[in-house]
Amino acid sequence: MSVSSPFPTGVTLLGGIPTHTQDLAGSIIFLVLYLALMPLVGYRLASSKARCFALLRPSIFVGIRVATFAVRIYQTKGHYEIGYFIAQQILLLSGFILLCEPLVTLTVGHISRFTSRKSQRWRITRLYGLFLEVTLMGCIGISAASAGQYSSLKNSNDISSAVSTIKALRDASVAVTLAILFQLQLVLGFFHFRDYLPGWPTVHIIGTASLLNITLVYRIILFTITINPLGTTTKVTFYIIFALLEYVALCTLLIPIIKKEFALDGPEQPSEGQGRTVTDLESAAPAVVADGQEGQQTTPKPAEV
């Protein structure tokens, strides 16, 4: 059976057009991989030691990817109605951002782990995180809107204008998401060396963000060149650079107990060699940034006679 894109030239489909020979095996593998994570998701959400708000988005993402690859499997049987393509693009483009949002929460928790909740720095850090999360939520809406515009291509009198709108919305979402992830890495690196933060959580966030950055760069390249939606290269790069890296990034959020690792319950006492002595923003005199101690000046003991 001859297969062709239902959309005009210039509209790139992330993942191409699913076919039986090229996509059935890969889609089944990833569907099984995501289904295998569901017991872990249930356990993390049920356990009081691991349950936290940052796990909600990755948990929803698992369900979204199960639906994504289920749709791809269904399409490999020759179901190429435009509605399935639109549904798949919405799931692929919008669902990805749910992996990025938890990194904001983890970064905020990590850089303020030795900061009192009563301090001005703690409030500013939380507002910074809230701003980034709201921005990412906006990117989800923009991505969904760009994929939803695909349906207008069939009835549009000005195809070129409709294609331009789709590209503008899609590119804006990718660019803003990429900028936020890079910003998180820079901010985290600065506070890690300034405040002597624990090393592994810093590596954890930067490593996960780097995986997601690679997939975003892949999408930017994909959206700026003309590709064959049925090409072998299109399918191989999709499953390796996009789907596999997404899955690995998800595992880095679900397998460790991030609630404890990133001090999401609140400030903690620094261990030996961690924390810092503040001489700049919070106090003019040395003070360790710890729970309930930020900004407090230490009074020297009188010399013994």
Short mmCIF file of C-alpha atoms in Angstrom, two decimals:
data_model
loop_
_atom_site.label_atom_id
_atom_site.label_comp_id
_atom_site.label_asym_id
_atom_site.label_seq_id
_atom_site.Cartn_x
_atom_site.Cartn_y
_atom_site.Cartn_z
CA MET A 1 0.00 0.00 0.00
CA SER A 2 1.31 3.43 -0.96
CA VAL A 3 1.81 5.73 2.00
CA SER A 4 2.26 9.50 1.88
CA SER A 5 2.06 12.39 4.29
CA PRO A 6 -1.45 13.85 4.70
CA PHE A 7 0.10 17.28 5.19
CA PRO A 8 1.64 19.71 2.66
CA THR A 9 5.36 20.02 2.08
CA GLY A 10 7.07 21.98 4.85
CA VAL A 11 5.18 20.37 7.74
CA THR A 12 7.53 18.00 9.56
CA LEU A 13 6.06 15.09 11.49
CA LEU A 14 8.11 14.18 14.55
CA GLY A 15 8.63 10.42 14.23
CA GLY A 16 7.60 10.38 10.59
CA ILE A 17 4.76 8.20 9.31
CA PRO A 18 4.48 4.91 11.24
CA THR A 19 4.67 1.83 9.02
CA HIS A 20 4.47 -1.88 9.80
CA THR A 21 8.01 -2.76 8.74
CA GLN A 22 9.77 0.29 10.24
CA ASP A 23 7.81 1.12 13.38
CA LEU A 24 5.89 -1.84 14.73
CA ALA A 25 8.81 -3.46 16.58
CA GLY A 26 10.20 -0.19 17.94
CA SER A 27 6.80 1.03 19.10
CA ILE A 28 6.06 -2.28 20.85
CA ILE A 29 9.45 -2.20 22.62
CA PHE A 30 8.87 1.30 23.99
CA LEU A 31 5.27 0.53 24.90
CA VAL A 32 6.49 -2.42 26.98
CA LEU A 33 9.26 -0.33 28.55
CA TYR A 34 6.79 2.33 29.68
CA LEU A 35 4.28 -0.23 30.92
CA ALA A 36 7.10 -1.79 32.96
CA LEU A 37 7.56 1.54 34.78
CA MET A 38 3.95 1.71 35.96
CA PRO A 39 4.46 -0.49 39.06
CA LEU A 40 7.41 1.72 40.06
CA VAL A 41 5.30 4.85 39.55
CA GLY A 42 2.55 3.38 41.73
CA TYR A 43 5.04 2.45 44.44
CA ARG A 44 6.69 5.89 44.45
CA LEU A 45 3.33 7.66 44.70
CA ALA A 46 2.11 5.32 47.45
CA SER A 47 5.26 5.56 49.58
CA SER A 48 5.31 8.49 52.01
CA LYS A 49 9.13 8.47 51.91
CA ALA A 50 9.20 8.99 48.14
CA ARG A 51 5.92 10.73 47.31
CA CYS A 52 6.27 14.37 46.29
CA PHE A 53 4.71 16.84 43.88
CA ALA A 54 7.74 16.66 41.56
CA LEU A 55 6.83 13.03 40.78
CA LEU A 56 3.37 13.94 39.50
CA ARG A 57 4.50 15.21 36.09
CA PRO A 58 6.79 12.22 35.29
CA SER A 59 3.96 9.90 36.37
CA ILE A 60 1.56 11.58 33.94
CA PHE A 61 4.28 11.43 31.28
CA VAL A 62 4.39 7.62 31.57
CA GLY A 63 0.70 7.46 30.71
CA ILE A 64 1.16 9.90 27.83
CA ARG A 65 3.93 7.82 26.28
CA VAL A 66 1.89 4.62 26.67
CA ALA A 67 -0.83 6.35 24.65
CA THR A 68 1.73 7.72 22.16
CA PHE A 69 3.20 4.35 21.23
CA ALA A 70 -0.21 2.67 21.32
CA VAL A 71 -1.35 5.16 18.65
CA ARG A 72 1.80 4.48 16.60
CA ILE A 73 1.19 0.73 16.77
CA TYR A 74 -2.39 1.26 15.64
CA GLN A 75 -1.23 3.44 12.73
CA THR A 76 1.22 0.77 11.49
CA LYS A 77 -1.88 -1.25 10.50
CA GLY A 78 -2.71 1.39 7.90
CA HIS A 79 -4.85 3.79 9.91
CA TYR A 80 -3.63 7.07 8.49
CA GLU A 81 -6.60 9.31 9.24
CA ILE A 82 -5.50 12.86 10.01
CA GLY A 83 -6.88 12.70 13.55
CA TYR A 84 -4.35 10.03 14.55
CA PHE A 85 -1.46 12.12 13.24
CA ILE A 86 -2.67 15.17 15.17
CA ALA A 87 -3.13 13.15 18.36
CA GLN A 88 0.36 11.69 18.03
CA GLN A 89 2.01 15.08 17.46
CA ILE A 90 0.19 16.61 20.45
CA LEU A 91 1.34 13.74 22.67
CA LEU A 92 4.93 13.88 21.40
CA LEU A 93 5.38 17.66 21.49
CA SER A 94 3.43 18.56 24.64
CA GLY A 95 4.22 15.48 26.73
CA PHE A 96 7.95 16.12 26.53
CA ILE A 97 7.69 19.29 28.61
CA LEU A 98 6.33 17.30 31.56
CA LEU A 99 9.85 15.86 31.88
CA CYS A 100 11.37 19.34 32.02
CA GLU A 101 9.13 20.78 34.73
CA PRO A 102 10.39 18.55 37.59
CA LEU A 103 13.94 19.78 36.95
CA VAL A 104 12.81 23.26 38.00
CA THR A 105 11.44 21.90 41.29
CA LEU A 106 14.57 19.84 41.92
CA THR A 107 16.90 22.74 41.15
CA VAL A 108 15.02 25.09 43.48
CA GLY A 109 15.05 22.47 46.24
CA HIS A 110 18.74 21.76 45.78
CA ILE A 111 20.04 25.35 45.74
CA SER A 112 17.93 26.24 48.81
CA ARG A 113 18.57 23.05 50.79
CA PHE A 114 20.64 24.92 53.40
CA THR A 115 18.46 28.04 53.39
CA SER A 116 15.90 28.93 56.07
CA ARG A 117 12.32 29.23 54.91
CA LYS A 118 12.11 32.54 56.75
CA SER A 119 14.84 34.14 54.64
CA GLN A 120 14.39 36.47 51.71
CA ARG A 121 16.60 34.27 49.54
CA TRP A 122 14.26 31.31 50.04
CA ARG A 123 11.26 33.39 48.92
CA ILE A 124 13.08 34.74 45.86
CA THR A 125 14.21 31.25 44.89
CA ARG A 126 10.65 29.93 45.11
CA LEU A 127 9.32 32.80 42.98
CA TYR A 128 12.03 32.10 40.41
CA GLY A 129 11.00 28.45 40.26
CA LEU A 130 7.30 29.35 40.00
CA PHE A 131 8.00 31.70 37.10
CA LEU A 132 9.85 28.98 35.18
CA GLU A 133 7.15 26.40 35.85
CA VAL A 134 4.39 28.74 34.65
CA THR A 135 6.48 29.47 31.53
CA LEU A 136 6.83 25.75 30.82
CA MET A 137 3.10 25.29 31.28
CA GLY A 138 2.66 27.96 28.64
CA CYS A 139 4.98 25.99 26.36
CA ILE A 140 2.73 22.95 26.75
CA GLY A 141 -0.20 25.02 25.53
CA ILE A 142 1.82 26.42 22.62
CA SER A 143 2.98 22.93 21.57
CA ALA A 144 -0.56 21.58 21.72
CA ALA A 145 -1.81 24.57 19.72
CA SER A 146 0.84 24.07 17.02
CA ALA A 147 -0.08 20.38 16.63
CA GLY A 148 -3.78 21.23 16.71
CA GLN A 149 -3.28 23.62 13.79
CA TYR A 150 -2.49 20.64 11.55
CA SER A 151 -6.22 20.06 11.12
CA SER A 152 -6.65 23.51 9.56
CA LEU A 153 -4.25 22.72 6.72
CA LYS A 154 -6.85 20.71 4.82
CA ASN A 155 -9.40 23.56 4.74
CA SER A 156 -7.10 26.57 4.71
CA ASN A 157 -7.21 28.91 1.71
CA ASP A 158 -3.68 30.10 2.48
CA ILE A 159 -1.58 26.97 3.04
CA SER A 160 1.71 28.85 3.33
CA SER A 161 0.33 31.10 6.07
CA ALA A 162 -1.01 28.11 8.02
CA VAL A 163 2.33 26.30 7.73
CA SER A 164 4.15 29.42 8.93
CA THR A 165 1.85 29.63 11.98
CA ILE A 166 2.54 26.01 12.88
CA LYS A 167 6.30 26.49 12.54
CA ALA A 168 6.28 29.70 14.60
CA LEU A 169 4.34 28.12 17.49
CA ARG A 170 6.38 24.92 17.43
CA ASP A 171 9.75 26.69 17.24
CA ALA A 172 8.81 29.13 20.02
CA SER A 173 7.96 26.28 22.39
CA VAL A 174 11.21 24.42 21.65
CA ALA A 175 13.36 27.57 21.96
CA VAL A 176 11.85 28.64 25.30
CA THR A 177 12.14 25.12 26.76
CA LEU A 178 15.76 24.83 25.65
CA ALA A 179 16.58 28.26 27.11
CA ILE A 180 15.04 27.29 30.47
CA LEU A 181 17.02 24.05 30.68
CA PHE A 182 20.29 25.80 29.85
CA GLN A 183 19.47 28.51 32.41
CA LEU A 184 18.83 25.89 35.10
CA GLN A 185 22.21 24.31 34.43
CA LEU A 186 24.00 27.67 34.66
CA VAL A 187 22.18 28.72 37.85
CA LEU A 188 22.81 25.34 39.45
CA GLY A 189 26.50 25.42 38.54
CA PHE A 190 26.87 28.88 40.09
CA PHE A 191 25.20 27.97 43.39
CA HIS A 192 26.95 24.61 43.55
CA PHE A 193 30.39 26.23 43.68
CA ARG A 194 29.28 29.23 45.72
CA ASP A 195 27.41 27.31 48.41
CA TYR A 196 29.38 24.04 48.39
CA LEU A 197 26.27 22.00 47.56
CA PRO A 198 26.39 18.17 47.56
CA GLY A 199 27.90 16.96 44.30
CA TRP A 200 25.68 14.05 43.24
CA PRO A 201 22.35 15.97 43.11
CA THR A 202 24.07 18.64 41.00
CA VAL A 203 25.40 16.02 38.58
CA HIS A 204 21.98 14.36 38.56
CA ILE A 205 20.13 17.50 37.43
CA ILE A 206 22.76 18.60 34.91
CA GLY A 207 22.97 15.10 33.43
CA THR A 208 19.20 14.77 33.04
CA ALA A 209 18.90 18.27 31.61
CA SER A 210 21.67 17.46 29.12
CA LEU A 211 19.76 14.41 27.86
CA LEU A 212 16.67 16.55 27.33
CA ASN A 213 18.74 19.28 25.66
CA ILE A 214 19.98 16.75 23.11
CA THR A 215 16.42 15.82 22.19
CA LEU A 216 15.50 19.50 21.85
CA VAL A 217 18.48 20.20 19.59
CA TYR A 218 17.46 17.16 17.54
CA ARG A 219 13.98 18.65 17.13
CA ILE A 220 15.40 22.03 16.10
CA ILE A 221 17.53 20.37 13.41
CA LEU A 222 14.59 18.19 12.33
CA PHE A 223 12.27 21.16 11.98
CA THR A 224 14.74 23.22 9.93
CA ILE A 225 15.49 20.63 7.23
CA THR A 226 13.36 18.67 4.79
CA ILE A 227 13.11 15.02 5.79
CA ASN A 228 11.55 11.93 4.29
CA PRO A 229 8.77 10.87 6.73
CA LEU A 230 9.28 7.29 5.57
CA GLY A 231 13.08 7.34 5.55
CA THR A 232 15.07 4.83 7.61
CA THR A 233 17.26 7.62 9.01
CA THR A 234 14.16 9.49 10.17
CA LYS A 235 12.93 6.46 12.12
CA VAL A 236 16.31 5.43 13.57
CA THR A 237 17.09 8.94 14.86
CA PHE A 238 13.57 9.24 16.30
CA TYR A 239 13.81 6.04 18.34
CA ILE A 240 17.41 6.57 19.50
CA ILE A 241 17.86 10.32 19.90
CA PHE A 242 14.32 11.18 20.93
CA ALA A 243 12.50 8.17 22.38
CA LEU A 244 15.47 6.44 24.06
CA LEU A 245 16.95 9.58 25.63
CA GLU A 246 13.50 10.57 26.85
CA TYR A 247 13.12 7.19 28.52
CA VAL A 248 16.55 7.38 30.17
CA ALA A 249 15.79 10.89 31.46
CA LEU A 250 12.49 9.62 32.88
CA CYS A 251 14.28 6.77 34.69
CA THR A 252 16.66 9.25 36.32
CA LEU A 253 13.60 10.91 37.89
CA LEU A 254 11.70 7.78 38.91
CA ILE A 255 14.36 5.33 40.11
CA PRO A 256 16.14 7.49 42.76
CA ILE A 257 14.17 8.84 45.72
CA ILE A 258 14.30 12.46 44.60
CA LYS A 259 12.35 13.72 47.61
CA LYS A 260 15.29 12.92 49.89
CA GLU A 261 18.07 13.57 47.39
CA PHE A 262 16.97 17.15 46.70
CA ALA A 263 15.71 18.07 50.19
CA LEU A 264 12.16 18.69 48.97
CA ASP A 265 10.83 18.45 52.53
CA GLY A 266 12.64 21.65 53.48
CA PRO A 267 16.02 22.96 54.65
CA GLU A 268 18.53 20.54 56.12
CA GLN A 269 21.69 20.80 58.18
CA PRO A 270 24.85 20.75 56.06
CA SER A 271 27.20 17.81 56.47
CA GLU A 272 30.91 18.27 57.06
CA GLY A 273 32.43 20.03 54.06
CA GLN A 274 29.03 21.20 52.79
CA GLY A 275 27.10 24.43 53.25
CA ARG A 276 28.94 27.73 53.23
CA THR A 277 30.01 30.64 55.34
CA VAL A 278 28.03 33.69 54.32
CA THR A 279 29.81 36.98 54.11
CA ASP A 280 27.84 38.61 51.32
CA LEU A 281 24.08 38.80 50.77
CA GLU A 282 22.50 37.50 53.94
CA SER A 283 24.88 38.86 56.57
CA ALA A 284 27.96 40.96 56.89
CA ALA A 285 29.37 38.57 59.48
CA PRO A 286 30.10 34.85 58.98
CA ALA A 287 27.12 32.53 59.43
CA VAL A 288 26.46 29.01 58.18
CA VAL A 289 23.46 28.75 55.86
CA ALA A 290 21.46 26.05 57.60
CA ASP A 291 17.96 25.41 58.94
CA GLY A 292 16.90 28.42 60.98
CA GLN A 293 20.43 29.86 61.04
CA GLU A 294 20.69 31.89 57.86
CA GLY A 295 21.67 35.49 58.43
CA GLN A 296 22.39 35.02 62.14
CA GLN A 297 25.63 36.50 63.38
CA THR A 298 27.85 34.42 65.59
CA THR A 299 28.98 36.17 68.75
CA PRO A 300 32.59 35.37 69.65
CA LYS A 301 33.17 33.88 73.08
CA PRO A 302 35.06 36.13 75.50
CA ALA A 303 38.68 35.18 75.95
CA GLU A 304 39.42 33.23 79.06
CA VAL A 305 41.63 34.93 81.60
#
